[in-house]
XYZ file of N, CA, C and O in Angstrom:
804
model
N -11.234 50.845 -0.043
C -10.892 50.366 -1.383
C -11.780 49.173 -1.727
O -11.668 48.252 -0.918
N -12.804 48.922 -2.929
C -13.164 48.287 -3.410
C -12.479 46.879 -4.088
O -11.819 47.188 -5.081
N -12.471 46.129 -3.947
C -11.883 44.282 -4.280
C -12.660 43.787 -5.330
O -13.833 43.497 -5.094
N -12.248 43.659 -6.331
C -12.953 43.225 -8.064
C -13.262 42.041 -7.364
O -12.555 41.601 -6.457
N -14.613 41.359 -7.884
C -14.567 40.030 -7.791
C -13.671 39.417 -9.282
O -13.196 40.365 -9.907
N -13.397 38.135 -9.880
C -13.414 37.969 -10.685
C -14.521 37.470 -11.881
O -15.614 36.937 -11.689
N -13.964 37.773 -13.009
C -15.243 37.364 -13.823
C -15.240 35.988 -14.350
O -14.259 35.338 -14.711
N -16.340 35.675 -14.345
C -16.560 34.454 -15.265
C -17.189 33.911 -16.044
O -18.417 33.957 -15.975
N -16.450 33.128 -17.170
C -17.755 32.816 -18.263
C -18.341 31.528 -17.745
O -17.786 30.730 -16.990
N -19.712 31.436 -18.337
C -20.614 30.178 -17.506
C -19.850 28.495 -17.332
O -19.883 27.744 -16.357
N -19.324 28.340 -18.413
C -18.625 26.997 -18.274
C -17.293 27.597 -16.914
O -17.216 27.123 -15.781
N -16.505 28.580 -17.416
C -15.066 28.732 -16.702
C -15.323 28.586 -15.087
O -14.595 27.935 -14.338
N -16.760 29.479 -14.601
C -17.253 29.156 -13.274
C -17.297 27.698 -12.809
O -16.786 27.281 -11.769
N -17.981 26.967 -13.721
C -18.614 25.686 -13.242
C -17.214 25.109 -12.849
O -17.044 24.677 -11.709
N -16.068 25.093 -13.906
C -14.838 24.472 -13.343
C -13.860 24.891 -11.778
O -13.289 24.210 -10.927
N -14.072 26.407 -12.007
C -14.072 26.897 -11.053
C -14.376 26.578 -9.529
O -13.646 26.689 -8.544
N -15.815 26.103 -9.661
C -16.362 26.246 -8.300
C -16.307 24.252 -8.033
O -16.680 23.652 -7.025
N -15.729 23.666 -9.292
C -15.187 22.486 -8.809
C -13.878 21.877 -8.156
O -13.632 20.834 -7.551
N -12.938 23.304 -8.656
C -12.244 22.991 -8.234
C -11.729 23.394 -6.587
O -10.638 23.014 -6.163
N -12.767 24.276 -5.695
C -12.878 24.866 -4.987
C -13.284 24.468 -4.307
O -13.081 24.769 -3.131
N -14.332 23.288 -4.827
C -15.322 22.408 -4.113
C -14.276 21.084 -3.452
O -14.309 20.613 -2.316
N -13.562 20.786 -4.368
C -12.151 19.746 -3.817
C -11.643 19.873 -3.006
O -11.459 19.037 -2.121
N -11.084 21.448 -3.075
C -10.168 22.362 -2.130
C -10.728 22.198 -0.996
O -10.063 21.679 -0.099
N -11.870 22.534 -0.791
C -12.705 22.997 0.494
C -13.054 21.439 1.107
O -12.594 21.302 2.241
N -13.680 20.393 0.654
C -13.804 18.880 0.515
C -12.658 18.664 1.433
O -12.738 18.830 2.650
N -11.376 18.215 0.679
C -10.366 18.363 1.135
C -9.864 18.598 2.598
O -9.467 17.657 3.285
N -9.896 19.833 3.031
C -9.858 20.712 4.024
C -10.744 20.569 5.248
O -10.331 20.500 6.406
N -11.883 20.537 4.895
C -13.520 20.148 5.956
C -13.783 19.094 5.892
O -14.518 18.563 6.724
N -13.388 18.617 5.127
C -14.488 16.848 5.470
C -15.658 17.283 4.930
O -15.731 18.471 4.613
N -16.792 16.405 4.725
C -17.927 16.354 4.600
C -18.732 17.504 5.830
O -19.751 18.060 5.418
N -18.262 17.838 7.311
C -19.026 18.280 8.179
C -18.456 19.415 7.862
O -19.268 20.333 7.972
N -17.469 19.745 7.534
C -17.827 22.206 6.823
C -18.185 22.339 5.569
O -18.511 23.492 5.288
N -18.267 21.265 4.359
C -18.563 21.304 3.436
C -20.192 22.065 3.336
O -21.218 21.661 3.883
N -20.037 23.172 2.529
C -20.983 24.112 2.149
C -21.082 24.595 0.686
O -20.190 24.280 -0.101
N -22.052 25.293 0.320
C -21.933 26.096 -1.115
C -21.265 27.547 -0.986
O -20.363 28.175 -1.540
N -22.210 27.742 0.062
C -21.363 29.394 1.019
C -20.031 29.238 0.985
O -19.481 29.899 0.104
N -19.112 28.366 1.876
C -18.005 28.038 1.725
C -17.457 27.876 0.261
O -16.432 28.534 0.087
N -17.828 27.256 -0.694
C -17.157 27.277 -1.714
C -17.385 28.940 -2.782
O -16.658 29.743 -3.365
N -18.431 28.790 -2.599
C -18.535 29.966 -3.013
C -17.886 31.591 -2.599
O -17.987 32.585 -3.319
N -17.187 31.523 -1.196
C -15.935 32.463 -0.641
C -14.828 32.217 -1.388
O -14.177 33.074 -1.987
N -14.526 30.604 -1.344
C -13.348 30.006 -1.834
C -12.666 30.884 -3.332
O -11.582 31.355 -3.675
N -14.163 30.730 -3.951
C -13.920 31.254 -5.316
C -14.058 32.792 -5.764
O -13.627 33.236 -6.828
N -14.791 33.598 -4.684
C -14.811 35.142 -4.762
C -16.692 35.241 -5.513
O -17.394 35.944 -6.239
N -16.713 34.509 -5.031
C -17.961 34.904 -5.871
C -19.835 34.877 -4.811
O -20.018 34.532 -3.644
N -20.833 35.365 -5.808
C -21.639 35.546 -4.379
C -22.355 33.951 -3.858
O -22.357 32.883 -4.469
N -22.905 34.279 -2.567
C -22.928 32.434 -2.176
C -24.204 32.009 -3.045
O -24.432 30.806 -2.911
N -25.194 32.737 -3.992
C -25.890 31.983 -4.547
C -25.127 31.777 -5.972
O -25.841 31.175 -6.773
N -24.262 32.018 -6.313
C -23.399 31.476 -7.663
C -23.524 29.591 -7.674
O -24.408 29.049 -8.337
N -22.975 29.148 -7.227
C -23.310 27.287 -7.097
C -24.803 26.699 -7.203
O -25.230 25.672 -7.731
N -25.589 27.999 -6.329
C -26.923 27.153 -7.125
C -27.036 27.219 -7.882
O -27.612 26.233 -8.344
N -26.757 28.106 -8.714
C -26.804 28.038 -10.484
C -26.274 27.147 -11.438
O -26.417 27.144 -12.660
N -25.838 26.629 -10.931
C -24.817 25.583 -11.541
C -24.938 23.927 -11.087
O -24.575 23.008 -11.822
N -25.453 23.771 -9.887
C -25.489 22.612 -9.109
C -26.676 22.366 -8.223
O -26.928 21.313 -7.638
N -27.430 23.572 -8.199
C -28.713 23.147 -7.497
C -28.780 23.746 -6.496
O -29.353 24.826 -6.354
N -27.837 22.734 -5.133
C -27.725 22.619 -3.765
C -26.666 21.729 -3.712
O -26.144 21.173 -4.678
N -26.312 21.596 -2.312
C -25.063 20.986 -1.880
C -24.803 19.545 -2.368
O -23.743 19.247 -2.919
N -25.756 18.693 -2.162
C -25.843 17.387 -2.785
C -25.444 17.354 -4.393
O -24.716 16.452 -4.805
N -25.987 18.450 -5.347
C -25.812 18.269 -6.656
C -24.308 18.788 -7.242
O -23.910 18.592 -8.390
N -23.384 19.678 -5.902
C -21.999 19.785 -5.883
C -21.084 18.530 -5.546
O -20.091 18.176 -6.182
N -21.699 17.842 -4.252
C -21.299 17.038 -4.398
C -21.472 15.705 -5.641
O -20.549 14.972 -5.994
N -22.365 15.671 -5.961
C -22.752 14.722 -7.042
C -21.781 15.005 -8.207
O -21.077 14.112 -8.679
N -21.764 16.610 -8.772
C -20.869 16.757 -9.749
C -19.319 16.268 -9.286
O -18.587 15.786 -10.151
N -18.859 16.403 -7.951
C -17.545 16.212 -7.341
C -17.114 14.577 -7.465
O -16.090 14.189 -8.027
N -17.933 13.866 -6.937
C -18.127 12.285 -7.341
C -18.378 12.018 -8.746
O -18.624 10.819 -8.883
N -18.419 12.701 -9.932
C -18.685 11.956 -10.896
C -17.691 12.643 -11.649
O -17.534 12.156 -12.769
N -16.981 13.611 -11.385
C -15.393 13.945 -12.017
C -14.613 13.420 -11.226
O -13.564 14.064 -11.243
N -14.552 12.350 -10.343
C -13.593 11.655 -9.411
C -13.832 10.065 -9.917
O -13.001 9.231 -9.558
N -14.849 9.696 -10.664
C -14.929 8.391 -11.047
C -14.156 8.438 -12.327
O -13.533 7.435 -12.674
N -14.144 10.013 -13.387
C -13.475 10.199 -14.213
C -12.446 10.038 -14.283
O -11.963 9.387 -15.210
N -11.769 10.543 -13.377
C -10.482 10.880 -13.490
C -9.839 9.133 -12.238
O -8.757 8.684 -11.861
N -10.820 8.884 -12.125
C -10.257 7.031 -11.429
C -9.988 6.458 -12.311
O -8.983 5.747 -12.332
N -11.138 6.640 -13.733
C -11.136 5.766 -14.416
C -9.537 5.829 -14.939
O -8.656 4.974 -14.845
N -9.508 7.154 -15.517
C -8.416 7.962 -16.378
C -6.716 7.438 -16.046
O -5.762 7.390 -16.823
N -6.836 6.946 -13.989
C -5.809 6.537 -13.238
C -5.139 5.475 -13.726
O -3.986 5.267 -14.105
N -6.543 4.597 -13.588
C -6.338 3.187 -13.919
C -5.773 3.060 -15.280
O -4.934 2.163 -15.370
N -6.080 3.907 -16.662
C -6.112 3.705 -17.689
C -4.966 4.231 -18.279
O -4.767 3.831 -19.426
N -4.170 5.000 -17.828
C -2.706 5.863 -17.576
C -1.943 4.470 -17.174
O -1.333 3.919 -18.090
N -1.927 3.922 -16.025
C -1.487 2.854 -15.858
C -0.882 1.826 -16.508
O 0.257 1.370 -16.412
N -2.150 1.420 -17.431
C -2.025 0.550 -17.878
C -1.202 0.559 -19.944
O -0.803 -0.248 -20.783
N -1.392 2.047 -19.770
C -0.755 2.616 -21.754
C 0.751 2.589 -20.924
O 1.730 2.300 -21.613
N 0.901 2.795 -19.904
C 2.631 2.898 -19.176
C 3.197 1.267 -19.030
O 4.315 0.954 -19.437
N 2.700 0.748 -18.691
C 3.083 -1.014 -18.558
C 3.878 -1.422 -19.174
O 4.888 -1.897 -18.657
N 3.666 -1.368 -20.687
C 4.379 -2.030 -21.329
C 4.396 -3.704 -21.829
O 5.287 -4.455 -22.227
N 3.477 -3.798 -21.677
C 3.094 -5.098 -21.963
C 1.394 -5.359 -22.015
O 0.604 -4.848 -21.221
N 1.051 -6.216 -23.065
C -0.662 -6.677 -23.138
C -0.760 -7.566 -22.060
O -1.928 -7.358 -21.731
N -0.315 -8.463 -21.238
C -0.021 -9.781 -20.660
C -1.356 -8.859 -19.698
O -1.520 -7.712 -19.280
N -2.215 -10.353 -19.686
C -3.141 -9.901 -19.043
C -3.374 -9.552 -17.180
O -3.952 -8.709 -16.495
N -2.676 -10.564 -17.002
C -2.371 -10.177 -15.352
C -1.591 -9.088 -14.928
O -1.885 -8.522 -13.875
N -0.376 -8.618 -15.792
C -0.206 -7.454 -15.803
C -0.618 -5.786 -16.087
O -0.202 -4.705 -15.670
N -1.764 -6.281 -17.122
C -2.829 -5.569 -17.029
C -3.280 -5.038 -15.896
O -3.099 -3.848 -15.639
N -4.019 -5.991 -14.965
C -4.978 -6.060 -14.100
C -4.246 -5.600 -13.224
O -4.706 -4.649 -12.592
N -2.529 -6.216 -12.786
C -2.150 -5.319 -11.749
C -1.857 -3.961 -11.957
O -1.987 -3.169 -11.023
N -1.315 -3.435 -13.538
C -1.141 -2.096 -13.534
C -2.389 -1.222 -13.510
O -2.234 -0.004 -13.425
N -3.914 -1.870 -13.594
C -5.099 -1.056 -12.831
C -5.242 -0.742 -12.115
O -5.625 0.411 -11.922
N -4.922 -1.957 -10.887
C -4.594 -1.600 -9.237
C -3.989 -1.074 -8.709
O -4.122 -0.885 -7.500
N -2.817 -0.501 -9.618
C -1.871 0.243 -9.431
C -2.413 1.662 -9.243
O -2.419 2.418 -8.271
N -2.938 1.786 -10.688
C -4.092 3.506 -10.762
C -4.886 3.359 -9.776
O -5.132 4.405 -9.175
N -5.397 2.390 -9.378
C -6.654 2.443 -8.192
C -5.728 3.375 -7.000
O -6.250 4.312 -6.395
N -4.431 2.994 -6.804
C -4.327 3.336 -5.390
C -3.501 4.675 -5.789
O -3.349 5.395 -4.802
N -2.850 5.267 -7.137
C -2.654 6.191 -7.446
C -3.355 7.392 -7.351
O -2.826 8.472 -7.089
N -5.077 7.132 -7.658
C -5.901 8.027 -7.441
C -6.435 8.098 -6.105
O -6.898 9.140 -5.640
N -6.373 6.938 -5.443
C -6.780 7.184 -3.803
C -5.694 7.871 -3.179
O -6.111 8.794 -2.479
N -3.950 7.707 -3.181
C -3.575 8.785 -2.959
C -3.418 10.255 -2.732
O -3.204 10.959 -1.745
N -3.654 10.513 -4.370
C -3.256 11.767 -5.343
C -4.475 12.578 -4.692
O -4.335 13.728 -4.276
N -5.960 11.711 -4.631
C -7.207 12.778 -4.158
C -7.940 11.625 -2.958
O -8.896 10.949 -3.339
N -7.522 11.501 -1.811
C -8.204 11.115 -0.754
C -9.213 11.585 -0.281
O -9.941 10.833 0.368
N -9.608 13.104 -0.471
C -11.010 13.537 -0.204
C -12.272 12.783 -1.081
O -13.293 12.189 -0.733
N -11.596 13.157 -2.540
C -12.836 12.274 -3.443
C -12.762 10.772 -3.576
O -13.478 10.133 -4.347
N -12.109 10.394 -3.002
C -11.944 8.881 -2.673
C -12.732 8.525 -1.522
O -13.449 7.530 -1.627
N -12.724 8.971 -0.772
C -14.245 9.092 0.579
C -15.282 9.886 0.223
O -16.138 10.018 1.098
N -15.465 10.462 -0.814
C -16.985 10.917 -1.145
C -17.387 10.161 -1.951
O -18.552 9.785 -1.824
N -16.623 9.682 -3.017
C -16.884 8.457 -4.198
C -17.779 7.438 -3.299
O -18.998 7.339 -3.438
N -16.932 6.614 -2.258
C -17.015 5.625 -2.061
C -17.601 5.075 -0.366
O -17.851 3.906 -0.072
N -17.710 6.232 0.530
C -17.898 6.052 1.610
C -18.847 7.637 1.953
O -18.746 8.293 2.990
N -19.630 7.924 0.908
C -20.881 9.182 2.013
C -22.103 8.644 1.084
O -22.236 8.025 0.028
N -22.943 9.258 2.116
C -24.033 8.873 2.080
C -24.837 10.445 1.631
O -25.979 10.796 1.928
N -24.073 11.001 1.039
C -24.412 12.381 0.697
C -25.167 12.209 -1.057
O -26.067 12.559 -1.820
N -24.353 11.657 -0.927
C -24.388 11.468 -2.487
C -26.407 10.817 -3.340
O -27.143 9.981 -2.815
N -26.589 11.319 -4.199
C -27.644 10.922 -5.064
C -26.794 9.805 -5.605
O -25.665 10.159 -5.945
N -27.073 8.607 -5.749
C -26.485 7.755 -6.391
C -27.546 7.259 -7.774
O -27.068 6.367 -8.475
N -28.369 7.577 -8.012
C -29.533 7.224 -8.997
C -29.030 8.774 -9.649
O -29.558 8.829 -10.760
N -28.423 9.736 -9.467
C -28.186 10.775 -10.423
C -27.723 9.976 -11.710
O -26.863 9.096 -11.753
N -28.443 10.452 -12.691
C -27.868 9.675 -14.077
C -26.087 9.591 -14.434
O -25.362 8.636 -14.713
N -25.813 11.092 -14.270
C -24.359 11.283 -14.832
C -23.492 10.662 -14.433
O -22.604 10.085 -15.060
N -23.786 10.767 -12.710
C -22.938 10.169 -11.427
C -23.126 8.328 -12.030
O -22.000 7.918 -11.749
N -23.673 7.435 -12.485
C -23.966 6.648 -12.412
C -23.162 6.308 -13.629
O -22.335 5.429 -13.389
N -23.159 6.720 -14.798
C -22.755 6.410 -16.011
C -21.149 6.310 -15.565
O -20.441 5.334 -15.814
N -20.748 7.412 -14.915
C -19.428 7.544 -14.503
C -18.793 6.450 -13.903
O -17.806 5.827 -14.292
N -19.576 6.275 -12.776
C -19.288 5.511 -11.937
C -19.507 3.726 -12.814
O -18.598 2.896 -12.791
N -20.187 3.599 -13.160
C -20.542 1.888 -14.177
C -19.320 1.953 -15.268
O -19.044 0.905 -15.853
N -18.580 3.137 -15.563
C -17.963 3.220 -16.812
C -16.390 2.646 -16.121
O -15.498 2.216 -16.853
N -16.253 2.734 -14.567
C -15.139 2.601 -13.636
C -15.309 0.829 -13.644
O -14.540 -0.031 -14.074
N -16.460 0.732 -13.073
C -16.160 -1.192 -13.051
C -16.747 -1.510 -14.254
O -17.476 -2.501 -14.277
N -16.581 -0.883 -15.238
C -16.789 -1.645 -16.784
C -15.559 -2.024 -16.844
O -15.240 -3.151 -17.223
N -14.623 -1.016 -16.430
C -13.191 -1.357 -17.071
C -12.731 -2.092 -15.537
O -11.677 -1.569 -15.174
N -13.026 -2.740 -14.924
C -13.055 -3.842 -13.945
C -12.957 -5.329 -14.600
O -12.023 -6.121 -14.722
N -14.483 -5.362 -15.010
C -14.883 -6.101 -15.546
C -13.880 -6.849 -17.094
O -13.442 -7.978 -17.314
N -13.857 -5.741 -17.768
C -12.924 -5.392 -18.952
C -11.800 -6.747 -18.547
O -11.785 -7.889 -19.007
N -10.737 -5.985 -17.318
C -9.785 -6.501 -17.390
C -9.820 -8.137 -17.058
O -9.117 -9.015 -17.557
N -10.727 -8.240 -16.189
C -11.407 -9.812 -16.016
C -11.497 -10.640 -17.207
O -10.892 -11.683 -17.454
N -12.249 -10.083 -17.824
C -12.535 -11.002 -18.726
C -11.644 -10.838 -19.882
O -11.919 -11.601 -20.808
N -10.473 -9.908 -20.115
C -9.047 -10.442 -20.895
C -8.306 -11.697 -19.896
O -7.639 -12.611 -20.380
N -8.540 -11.548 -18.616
C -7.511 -12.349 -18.152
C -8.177 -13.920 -17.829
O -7.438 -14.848 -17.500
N -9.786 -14.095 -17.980
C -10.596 -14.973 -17.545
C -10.863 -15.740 -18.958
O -10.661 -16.948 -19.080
N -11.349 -14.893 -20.034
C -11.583 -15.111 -21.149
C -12.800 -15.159 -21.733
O -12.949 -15.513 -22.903
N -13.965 -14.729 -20.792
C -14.853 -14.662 -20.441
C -15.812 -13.692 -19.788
O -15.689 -13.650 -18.564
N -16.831 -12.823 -20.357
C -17.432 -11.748 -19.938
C -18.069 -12.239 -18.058
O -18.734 -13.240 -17.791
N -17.644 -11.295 -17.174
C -18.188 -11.762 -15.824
C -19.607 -11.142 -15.796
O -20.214 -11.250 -14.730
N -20.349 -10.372 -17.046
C -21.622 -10.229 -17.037
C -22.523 -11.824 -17.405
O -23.706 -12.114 -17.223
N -21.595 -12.474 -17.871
C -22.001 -13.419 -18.680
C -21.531 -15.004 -17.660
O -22.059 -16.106 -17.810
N -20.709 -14.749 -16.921
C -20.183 -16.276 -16.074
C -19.857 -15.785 -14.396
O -18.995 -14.928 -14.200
N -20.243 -16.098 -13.806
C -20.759 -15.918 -12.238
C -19.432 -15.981 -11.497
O -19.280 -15.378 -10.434
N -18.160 -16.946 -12.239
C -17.233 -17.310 -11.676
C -16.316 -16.437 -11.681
O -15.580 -16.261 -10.710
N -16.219 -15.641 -12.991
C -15.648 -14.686 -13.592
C -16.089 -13.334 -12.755
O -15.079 -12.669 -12.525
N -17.188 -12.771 -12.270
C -18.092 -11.709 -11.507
C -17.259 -12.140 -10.581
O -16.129 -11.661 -10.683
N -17.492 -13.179 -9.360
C -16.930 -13.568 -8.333
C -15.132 -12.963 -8.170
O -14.651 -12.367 -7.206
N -14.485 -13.344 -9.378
C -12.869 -12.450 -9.790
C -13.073 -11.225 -10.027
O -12.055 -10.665 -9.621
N -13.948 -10.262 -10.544
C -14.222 -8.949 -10.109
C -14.007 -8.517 -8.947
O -12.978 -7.923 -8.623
N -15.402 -8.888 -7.847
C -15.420 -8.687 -6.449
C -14.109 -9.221 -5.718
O -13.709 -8.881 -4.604
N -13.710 -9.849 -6.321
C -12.676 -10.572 -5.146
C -11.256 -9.424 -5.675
O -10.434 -9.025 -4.851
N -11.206 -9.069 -7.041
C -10.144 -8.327 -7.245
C -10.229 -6.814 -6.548
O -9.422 -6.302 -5.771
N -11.548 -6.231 -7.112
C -12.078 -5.216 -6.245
C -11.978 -4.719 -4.690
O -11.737 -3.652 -4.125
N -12.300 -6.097 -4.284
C -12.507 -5.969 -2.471
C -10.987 -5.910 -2.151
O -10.677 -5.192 -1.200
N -10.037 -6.539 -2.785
C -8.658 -6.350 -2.341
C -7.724 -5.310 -2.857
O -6.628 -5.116 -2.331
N -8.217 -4.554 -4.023
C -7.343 -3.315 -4.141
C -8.107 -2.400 -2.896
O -7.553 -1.761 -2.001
N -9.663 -2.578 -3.179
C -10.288 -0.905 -2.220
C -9.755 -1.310 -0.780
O -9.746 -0.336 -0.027
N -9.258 -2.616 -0.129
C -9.709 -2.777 1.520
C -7.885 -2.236 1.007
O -7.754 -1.168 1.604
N -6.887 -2.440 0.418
C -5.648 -2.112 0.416
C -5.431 -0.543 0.318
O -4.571 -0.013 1.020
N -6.184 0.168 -0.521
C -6.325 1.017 -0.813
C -7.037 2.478 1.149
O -6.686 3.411 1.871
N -7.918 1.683 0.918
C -8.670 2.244 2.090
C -7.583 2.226 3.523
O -7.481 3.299 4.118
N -6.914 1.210 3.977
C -6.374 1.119 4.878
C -4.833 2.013 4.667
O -4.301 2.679 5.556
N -4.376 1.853 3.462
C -3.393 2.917 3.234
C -3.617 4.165 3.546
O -2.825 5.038 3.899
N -5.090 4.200 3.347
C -5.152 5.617 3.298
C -5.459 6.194 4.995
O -5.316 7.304 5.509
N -5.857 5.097 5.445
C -6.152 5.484 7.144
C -5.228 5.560 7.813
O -5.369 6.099 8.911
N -3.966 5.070 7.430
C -2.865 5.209 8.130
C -2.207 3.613 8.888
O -1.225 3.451 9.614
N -3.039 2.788 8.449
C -3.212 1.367 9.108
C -2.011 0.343 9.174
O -1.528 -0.437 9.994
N -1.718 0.884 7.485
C -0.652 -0.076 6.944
C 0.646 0.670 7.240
O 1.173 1.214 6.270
N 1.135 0.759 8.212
C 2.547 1.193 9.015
C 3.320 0.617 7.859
O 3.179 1.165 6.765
N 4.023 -0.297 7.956
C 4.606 -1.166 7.164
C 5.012 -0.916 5.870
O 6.093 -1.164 5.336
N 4.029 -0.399 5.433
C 3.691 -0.113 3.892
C 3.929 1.458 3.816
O 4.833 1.783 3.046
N 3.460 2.196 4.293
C 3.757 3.734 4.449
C 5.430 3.937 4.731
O 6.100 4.949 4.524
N 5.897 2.530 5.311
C 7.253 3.371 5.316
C 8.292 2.794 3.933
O 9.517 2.882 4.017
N 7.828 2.398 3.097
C 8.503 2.324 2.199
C 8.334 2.977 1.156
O 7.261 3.496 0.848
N 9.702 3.043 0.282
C 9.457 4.046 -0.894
C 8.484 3.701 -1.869
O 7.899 2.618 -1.856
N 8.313 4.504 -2.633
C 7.299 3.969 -4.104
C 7.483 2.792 -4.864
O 6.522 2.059 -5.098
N 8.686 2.523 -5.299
C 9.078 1.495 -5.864
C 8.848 -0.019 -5.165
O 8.426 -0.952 -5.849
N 9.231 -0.206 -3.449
C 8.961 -0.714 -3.076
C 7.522 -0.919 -2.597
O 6.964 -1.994 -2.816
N 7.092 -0.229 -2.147
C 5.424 -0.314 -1.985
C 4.673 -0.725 -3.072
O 3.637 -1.318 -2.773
N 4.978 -0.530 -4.623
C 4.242 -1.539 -5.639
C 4.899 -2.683 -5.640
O 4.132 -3.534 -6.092
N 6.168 -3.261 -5.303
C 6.282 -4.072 -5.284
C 5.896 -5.079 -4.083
O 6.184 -6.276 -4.067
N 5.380 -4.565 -3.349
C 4.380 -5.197 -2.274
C 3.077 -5.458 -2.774
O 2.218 -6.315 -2.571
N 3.210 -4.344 -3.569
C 1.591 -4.596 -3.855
C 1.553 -5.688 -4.666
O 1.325 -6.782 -4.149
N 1.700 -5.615 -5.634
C 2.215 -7.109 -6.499
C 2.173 -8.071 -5.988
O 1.204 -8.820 -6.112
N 3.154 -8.336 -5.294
C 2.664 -9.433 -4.397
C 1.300 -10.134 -3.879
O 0.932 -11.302 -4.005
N 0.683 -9.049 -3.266
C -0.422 -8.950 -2.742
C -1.558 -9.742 -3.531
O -2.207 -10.739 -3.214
N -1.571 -8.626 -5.128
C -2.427 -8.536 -5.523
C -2.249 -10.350 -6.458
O -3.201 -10.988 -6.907
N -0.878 -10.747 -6.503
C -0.719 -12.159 -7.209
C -1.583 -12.923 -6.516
O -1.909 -13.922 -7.157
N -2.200 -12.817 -5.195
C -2.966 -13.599 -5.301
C -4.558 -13.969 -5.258
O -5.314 -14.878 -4.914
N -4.563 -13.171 -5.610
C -5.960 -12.746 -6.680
C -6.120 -13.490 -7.571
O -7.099 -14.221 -7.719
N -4.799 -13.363 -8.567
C -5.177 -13.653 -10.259
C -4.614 -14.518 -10.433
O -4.789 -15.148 -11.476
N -3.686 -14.929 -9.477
C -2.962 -16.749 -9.815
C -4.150 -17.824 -9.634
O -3.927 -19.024 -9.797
């Protein structure tokens, strides 16, 4: 008995073989990650992805730059839910999305931010990714008053806000923070809070 592949129109593939590409990401790590592989995933033949992505690097590249999207998207969900303009609350309900999306997708949270796979001079990947600590920056300078492109002291509250959601973020995700893993949701932002107060006090 013969097995239909399925069909696809040129955009419906591309989503397709991204979302397959996650799946598989996901599953392998970076060391089974293939086009072959994704391309089983999805039923289709293994040169289908070069058509669309090149080679493996330009899958991954597309995979990292719909993961800076949808970071951004985390953070920015976050913050329309708050309920308040107050600027430090702002900034913590970003950090909040930060660790929402390192959760929700931990594979693209280590390809984003920790491979060396990646083209990082890819244009798209780059826009994506600058459009993530724009809105970094953003929240800085509501709560600073002051662009941190523009005042060194203000940049310095970037990095320092930055380095303490990702090292919080990262270690959650390794399993590090015992402590923290065993509490519920409610309580675990309210740790975080904590945390993050002292940052912005």
């Amino acid at each position: 008995m013969t097995v239909e592949k399925p069909s696809y129109h040129h955009g419906d593939l591309r989503a397709a073989l991204l979302v397959a590409g996650e799946s598989v990401l996901a599953e392998t790590g970076m060391e089974g990650f293939s086009l072959r592989r994704v391309a089983r995933e999805v039923g289709v033949s293994h040169s289908a992805p070069a058509h669309h992505f090149g080679d493996t690097q330009g899958l991954l590249v597309a995979l990292a730059t719909e993961g800076f999207r949808r970071f951004l998207a985390s953070m920015q969900a976050r913050q329309s839910g708050c309920g308040t303009q107050d600027a430090g609350d702002m900034l913590v309900a970003s950090g909040l999305g930060y660790l929402d999306f390192t959760t929700a997708s931990p594979a693209l949270f280590k390809l984003m931010f920790g491979s060396d796979k990646l083209d990082v001079c890819d244009p798209v990947l780059e826009v994506a990714a600058t459009a993530a600590f724009d809105h970094l920056a953003q929240d800085i300078a509501r709560l600073r008053g002051v662009s941190p492109y523009e005042d060194a002291t203000a940049m310095a509250d970037v990095m320092a806000s930055w380095s303490m959601v990702h090292g919080f973020a990262s270690l959650l995700l390794s399993g590090r923070m015992h402590n923290v893993q065993e509490m519920d949701q409610p309580a675990r932002e309210a740790f975080f809070r904590q945390v993050f107060a002292r940052v912005i006090d």
